[in-house]
Short mmCIF file of C-alpha atoms in Angstrom, two decimals:
data_model
loop_
_atom_site.label_atom_id
_atom_site.label_comp_id
_atom_site.label_asym_id
_atom_site.label_seq_id
_atom_site.Cartn_x
_atom_site.Cartn_y
_atom_site.Cartn_z
CA MET A 1 1.28 -188.40 -184.12
CA MET A 2 -2.04 -188.02 -182.29
CA GLU A 3 -4.94 -186.84 -184.41
CA TYR A 4 -6.67 -183.60 -183.36
CA ASP A 5 -9.97 -185.38 -182.69
CA GLU A 6 -8.18 -187.80 -180.34
CA TYR A 7 -6.57 -184.89 -178.49
CA LEU A 8 -9.88 -183.03 -178.24
CA GLU A 9 -11.52 -186.15 -176.81
CA LEU A 10 -8.71 -186.44 -174.24
CA VAL A 11 -8.99 -182.86 -172.96
CA ASN A 12 -12.80 -183.03 -173.07
CA ASN A 13 -12.74 -186.16 -170.90
CA ARG A 14 -10.47 -184.53 -168.35
CA ARG A 15 -12.71 -183.73 -165.42
CA SER A 16 -12.06 -182.97 -161.78
CA ILE A 17 -13.28 -185.96 -159.78
CA ARG A 18 -13.88 -185.57 -156.05
CA ALA A 19 -14.46 -189.17 -154.97
CA PHE A 20 -12.43 -192.25 -155.84
CA THR A 21 -12.77 -196.04 -155.60
CA ASP A 22 -10.59 -198.33 -153.46
CA ARG A 23 -8.64 -199.52 -156.51
CA GLU A 24 -4.91 -198.94 -156.12
CA VAL A 25 -2.89 -196.75 -158.50
CA SER A 26 0.28 -198.45 -159.71
CA ASP A 27 3.78 -197.00 -159.30
CA GLU A 28 4.25 -197.47 -163.04
CA ASP A 29 1.28 -195.21 -163.81
CA ILE A 30 2.54 -192.57 -161.39
CA ARG A 31 5.95 -192.62 -163.11
CA LYS A 32 4.28 -192.27 -166.51
CA ILE A 33 2.22 -189.32 -165.28
CA ILE A 34 5.26 -187.48 -163.91
CA ASP A 35 7.31 -188.40 -166.97
CA ALA A 36 4.78 -186.51 -169.10
CA ALA A 37 4.84 -183.56 -166.67
CA ARG A 38 8.62 -183.16 -166.88
CA LEU A 39 8.47 -182.63 -170.67
CA ALA A 40 6.54 -179.35 -170.36
CA PRO A 41 7.84 -176.05 -171.80
CA SER A 42 9.38 -173.42 -169.53
CA GLY A 43 11.11 -170.05 -170.00
CA MET A 44 14.78 -170.54 -170.95
CA ASN A 45 14.11 -174.23 -170.28
CA PHE A 46 14.68 -173.62 -166.57
CA GLN A 47 12.44 -176.55 -165.54
CA PRO A 48 11.63 -175.53 -161.93
CA TRP A 49 9.28 -178.47 -161.26
CA GLU A 50 9.66 -181.44 -158.94
CA TYR A 51 6.98 -183.78 -157.61
CA ILE A 52 6.40 -185.48 -154.25
CA VAL A 53 4.31 -188.67 -154.31
CA VAL A 54 2.29 -189.19 -151.12
CA ARG A 55 0.62 -192.54 -150.40
CA ASP A 56 0.38 -192.41 -146.60
CA PRO A 57 -3.41 -192.59 -145.89
CA LYS A 58 -3.07 -190.44 -142.77
CA LEU A 59 -1.23 -187.68 -144.62
CA ILE A 60 -3.67 -187.83 -147.53
CA LYS A 61 -6.63 -187.44 -145.20
CA ASP A 62 -4.94 -184.55 -143.39
CA PHE A 63 -3.82 -182.77 -146.56
CA THR A 64 -7.23 -183.03 -148.24
CA THR A 65 -9.11 -181.60 -145.25
CA ILE A 66 -9.02 -177.89 -144.50
CA ASN A 67 -10.24 -177.38 -140.94
CA PRO A 68 -11.74 -174.15 -139.57
CA SER A 69 -8.43 -173.49 -137.79
CA ASP A 70 -6.71 -173.46 -141.21
CA LEU A 71 -8.88 -170.59 -142.44
CA LYS A 72 -8.10 -166.94 -141.80
CA ILE A 73 -11.63 -165.59 -141.66
CA PRO A 74 -12.12 -161.99 -140.40
CA LYS A 75 -14.11 -161.85 -137.16
CA LEU A 76 -17.04 -159.93 -138.67
CA ILE A 77 -17.44 -162.42 -141.53
CA ARG A 78 -17.01 -165.35 -139.16
CA LYS A 79 -19.84 -164.04 -136.97
CA LYS A 80 -22.12 -163.72 -140.00
CA MET A 81 -21.22 -167.28 -141.07
CA GLU A 82 -21.99 -168.58 -137.59
CA LYS A 83 -25.41 -166.95 -137.61
CA SER A 84 -26.43 -168.37 -140.99
CA GLU A 85 -28.35 -171.63 -140.59
CA GLY A 86 -27.25 -171.82 -136.98
CA LYS A 87 -23.64 -172.39 -137.96
CA ASN A 88 -21.98 -172.42 -141.36
CA LYS A 89 -20.96 -175.91 -142.56
CA VAL A 90 -17.43 -174.75 -143.41
CA LEU A 91 -16.90 -173.53 -139.84
CA LYS A 92 -18.45 -176.69 -138.43
CA ASN A 93 -16.90 -179.43 -140.57
CA GLY A 94 -14.14 -177.77 -142.57
CA ILE A 95 -13.64 -178.48 -146.27
CA LYS A 96 -13.09 -182.11 -147.27
CA GLN A 97 -11.70 -182.92 -150.69
CA ALA A 98 -10.67 -185.91 -152.82
CA LYS A 99 -12.73 -188.54 -151.00
CA GLY A 100 -10.94 -191.90 -151.08
CA ALA A 101 -7.87 -190.70 -153.02
CA LYS A 102 -5.06 -193.27 -153.00
CA VAL A 103 -2.28 -190.95 -154.14
CA LEU A 104 -1.45 -187.27 -153.90
CA ILE A 105 1.15 -185.67 -156.15
CA VAL A 106 2.48 -182.43 -154.72
CA ALA A 107 3.96 -180.10 -157.35
CA VAL A 108 6.77 -177.92 -156.04
CA GLY A 109 8.92 -175.39 -157.88
CA ASP A 110 12.54 -174.47 -157.17
CA THR A 111 12.51 -170.67 -156.88
CA ARG A 112 16.33 -170.53 -157.09
CA LYS A 113 16.17 -171.57 -160.73
CA ARG A 114 14.59 -168.21 -161.54
CA ILE A 115 18.14 -166.82 -161.91
CA THR A 116 18.00 -168.31 -165.41
CA LEU A 117 15.20 -165.92 -166.38
CA PRO A 118 15.78 -162.44 -167.89
CA GLY A 119 15.72 -159.73 -165.24
CA GLN A 120 16.15 -161.90 -162.16
CA ARG A 121 19.02 -160.49 -160.11
CA TYR A 122 20.95 -162.50 -157.53
CA SER A 123 24.15 -162.67 -155.52
CA PHE A 124 26.31 -165.76 -155.02
CA LYS A 125 29.00 -165.59 -152.35
CA SER A 126 30.67 -168.34 -150.33
CA GLY A 127 28.21 -170.89 -151.67
CA LYS A 128 25.16 -168.84 -150.63
CA LEU A 129 22.63 -167.89 -153.31
CA LYS A 130 20.35 -164.93 -152.67
CA LEU A 131 17.64 -163.73 -155.06
CA LYS A 132 17.14 -159.99 -155.34
CA LYS A 133 14.26 -157.91 -156.68
CA PRO A 134 13.98 -158.60 -160.43
CA LEU A 135 14.50 -155.86 -163.00
CA PRO A 136 11.27 -154.84 -164.79
CA ILE A 137 12.33 -156.61 -167.99
CA MET A 138 9.92 -159.50 -167.76
CA ASN A 139 7.39 -160.77 -165.25
CA VAL A 140 9.66 -163.33 -163.57
CA ASP A 141 6.91 -164.50 -161.21
CA GLY A 142 4.60 -164.95 -164.17
CA LEU A 143 7.18 -167.04 -166.04
CA PHE A 144 7.71 -169.19 -162.96
CA TYR A 145 4.00 -169.88 -162.49
CA SER A 146 3.31 -170.42 -166.19
CA ALA A 147 6.08 -173.05 -166.27
CA MET A 148 4.59 -174.82 -163.27
CA ALA A 149 1.11 -174.59 -164.81
CA ASN A 150 2.36 -176.11 -168.08
CA SER A 151 3.89 -179.05 -166.25
CA PHE A 152 0.91 -179.57 -163.97
CA MET A 153 -1.58 -179.58 -166.84
CA GLN A 154 0.50 -182.18 -168.69
CA LEU A 155 0.42 -184.24 -165.49
CA ILE A 156 -3.37 -183.94 -165.35
CA THR A 157 -3.95 -184.84 -169.00
CA ALA A 158 -1.52 -187.78 -168.75
CA THR A 159 -3.62 -189.00 -165.82
CA THR A 160 -6.73 -188.90 -168.00
CA SER A 161 -4.99 -190.77 -170.83
CA LEU A 162 -4.32 -193.70 -168.46
CA GLY A 163 -7.98 -194.06 -167.50
CA LEU A 164 -7.38 -192.40 -164.14
CA SER A 165 -8.99 -189.27 -162.73
CA SER A 166 -7.71 -186.34 -160.72
CA GLN A 167 -8.72 -183.38 -158.61
CA TYR A 168 -6.93 -180.13 -157.94
CA VAL A 169 -6.58 -180.09 -154.13
CA SER A 170 -6.83 -176.46 -153.07
CA LEU A 171 -4.21 -176.38 -150.33
CA LEU A 172 -2.95 -172.98 -151.37
CA SER A 173 -6.33 -171.43 -150.64
CA SER A 174 -5.17 -171.71 -147.04
CA PRO A 175 -1.63 -170.38 -146.35
CA ILE A 176 -1.82 -171.98 -142.91
CA LYS A 177 -2.52 -175.38 -144.47
CA ALA A 178 0.22 -174.96 -147.08
CA LYS A 179 2.71 -174.22 -144.31
CA LYS A 180 1.69 -177.39 -142.46
CA VAL A 181 2.13 -179.46 -145.63
CA LYS A 182 5.60 -178.01 -146.24
CA GLU A 183 6.61 -178.94 -142.71
CA ALA A 184 5.14 -182.44 -142.92
CA LEU A 185 6.90 -183.20 -146.21
CA ASN A 186 10.19 -181.54 -145.24
CA ILE A 187 9.97 -179.14 -148.20
CA PRO A 188 12.82 -176.57 -148.14
CA LYS A 189 12.07 -172.84 -148.02
CA TYR A 190 13.32 -172.29 -151.56
CA MET A 191 10.78 -174.80 -152.91
CA LYS A 192 7.29 -173.38 -153.46
CA ILE A 193 4.16 -175.54 -153.50
CA TYR A 194 2.36 -174.85 -156.78
CA ASP A 195 -0.56 -177.27 -156.55
CA VAL A 196 -1.58 -180.77 -155.49
CA ALA A 197 -3.27 -183.46 -157.57
CA ALA A 198 -5.32 -186.25 -156.03
CA ILE A 199 -5.12 -189.31 -158.28
CA GLY A 200 -7.36 -192.37 -158.44
CA TYR A 201 -10.11 -194.24 -160.24
CA PRO A 202 -13.42 -192.32 -160.36
CA ALA A 203 -16.24 -193.38 -158.03
CA TYR A 204 -18.94 -191.66 -160.13
CA SER A 205 -19.61 -190.26 -163.59
CA PRO A 206 -19.31 -186.46 -163.67
CA ARG A 207 -22.18 -184.30 -164.87
CA LYS A 208 -21.90 -182.36 -168.12
CA LYS A 209 -19.59 -179.40 -167.76
CA TYR A 210 -20.68 -175.86 -168.64
CA THR A 211 -18.44 -174.52 -171.41
CA ARG A 212 -18.71 -171.24 -173.26
CA GLU A 213 -19.34 -171.38 -177.02
CA LEU A 214 -16.24 -171.20 -179.20
CA SER A 215 -17.65 -168.29 -181.19
CA ASP A 216 -18.06 -166.29 -177.97
CA ILE A 217 -14.36 -166.35 -177.07
CA ILE A 218 -12.63 -165.84 -180.43
CA HIS A 219 -11.78 -162.31 -181.56
CA TYR A 220 -10.25 -161.47 -184.94
CA GLU A 221 -7.70 -158.66 -185.38
CA LYS A 222 -9.01 -156.75 -182.36
CA TYR A 223 -11.15 -157.31 -179.29
CA ASP A 224 -14.89 -157.33 -179.97
CA GLU A 225 -16.41 -155.86 -176.81
CA SER A 226 -19.90 -156.88 -177.90
CA LYS A 227 -18.91 -160.43 -176.93
CA SER A 228 -18.03 -159.42 -173.38
CA TRP A 229 -20.31 -160.59 -170.63
CA SER A 230 -22.26 -157.85 -168.91
CA ASN A 231 -21.68 -157.24 -165.21
CA GLU A 232 -25.13 -158.72 -164.61
CA LYS A 233 -24.16 -161.93 -166.44
CA ILE A 234 -20.95 -162.28 -164.45
CA VAL A 235 -22.83 -161.86 -161.17
CA GLU A 236 -25.46 -164.35 -162.35
CA ARG A 237 -22.80 -166.95 -163.10
CA ALA A 238 -21.10 -166.31 -159.75
CA LYS A 239 -24.38 -166.98 -157.95
CA ASP A 240 -25.23 -170.06 -160.00
CA LYS A 241 -24.23 -173.03 -157.83
CA THR A 242 -24.86 -175.65 -160.53
CA ASP A 243 -21.13 -176.00 -161.22
CA MET A 244 -20.58 -176.62 -157.51
CA LYS A 245 -22.79 -179.71 -157.51
CA PHE A 246 -19.97 -182.15 -158.22
CA LEU A 247 -21.54 -185.18 -156.55
CA PRO A 248 -25.04 -186.40 -155.71
CA LYS A 249 -26.30 -184.38 -152.75
CA ASP A 250 -25.98 -187.26 -150.27
CA GLU A 251 -22.32 -187.74 -151.23
CA LEU A 252 -21.30 -184.10 -151.01
CA ASP A 253 -19.25 -183.64 -147.87
CA LEU A 254 -18.44 -179.96 -147.51
#
């Protein structure tokens, strides 16, 4: 049994890394990572998760780059972005992620398996399965996403335990991009992309992560509103770009 201090060290060392070395990631390590992911808890043990391993360099480059055409930006906001500094970097270069990643693991969930969950209605006739609007017994969508989150986090921590690093690749921030990925990987309609992990060996040491104090987030018996951040504090944190400085300035490619 792992000691608590060992576990705490593991989760503390888990960091999102946005640039990787050329060192290859073995198939054995990938299998170990996914093996850990499949053991996650899920409602009624419905286990919706499956994983697609992508090693094709061309696909990795395409999937980890969100181009301006992939972004649905309202015209008014786009005009403002174009005026700032001549032209906004996102509009000019797109968003590039997971520099040098050797492997992507795409987490997909089988939405049909939600029929196992309380309140999910469905019809099954002549071999055709159709999901209907769930009864308001439980939050079926919430149970689906929490199951996928459980599995994905176990995948991420397993990656850390093997001396590898990972990055959440934000494909779902662009519905257009997510659709392109589904088409490229031949993902059926009933499978939903949950998230994507870029896996590799880190090319740099991450900076210290900002973490709230333990005493600030624990409440006993009832919520202590005196611990809540003020609106001013929340806005201050939102404007603070320190947490966005993942790499040395000359290596940031956004």
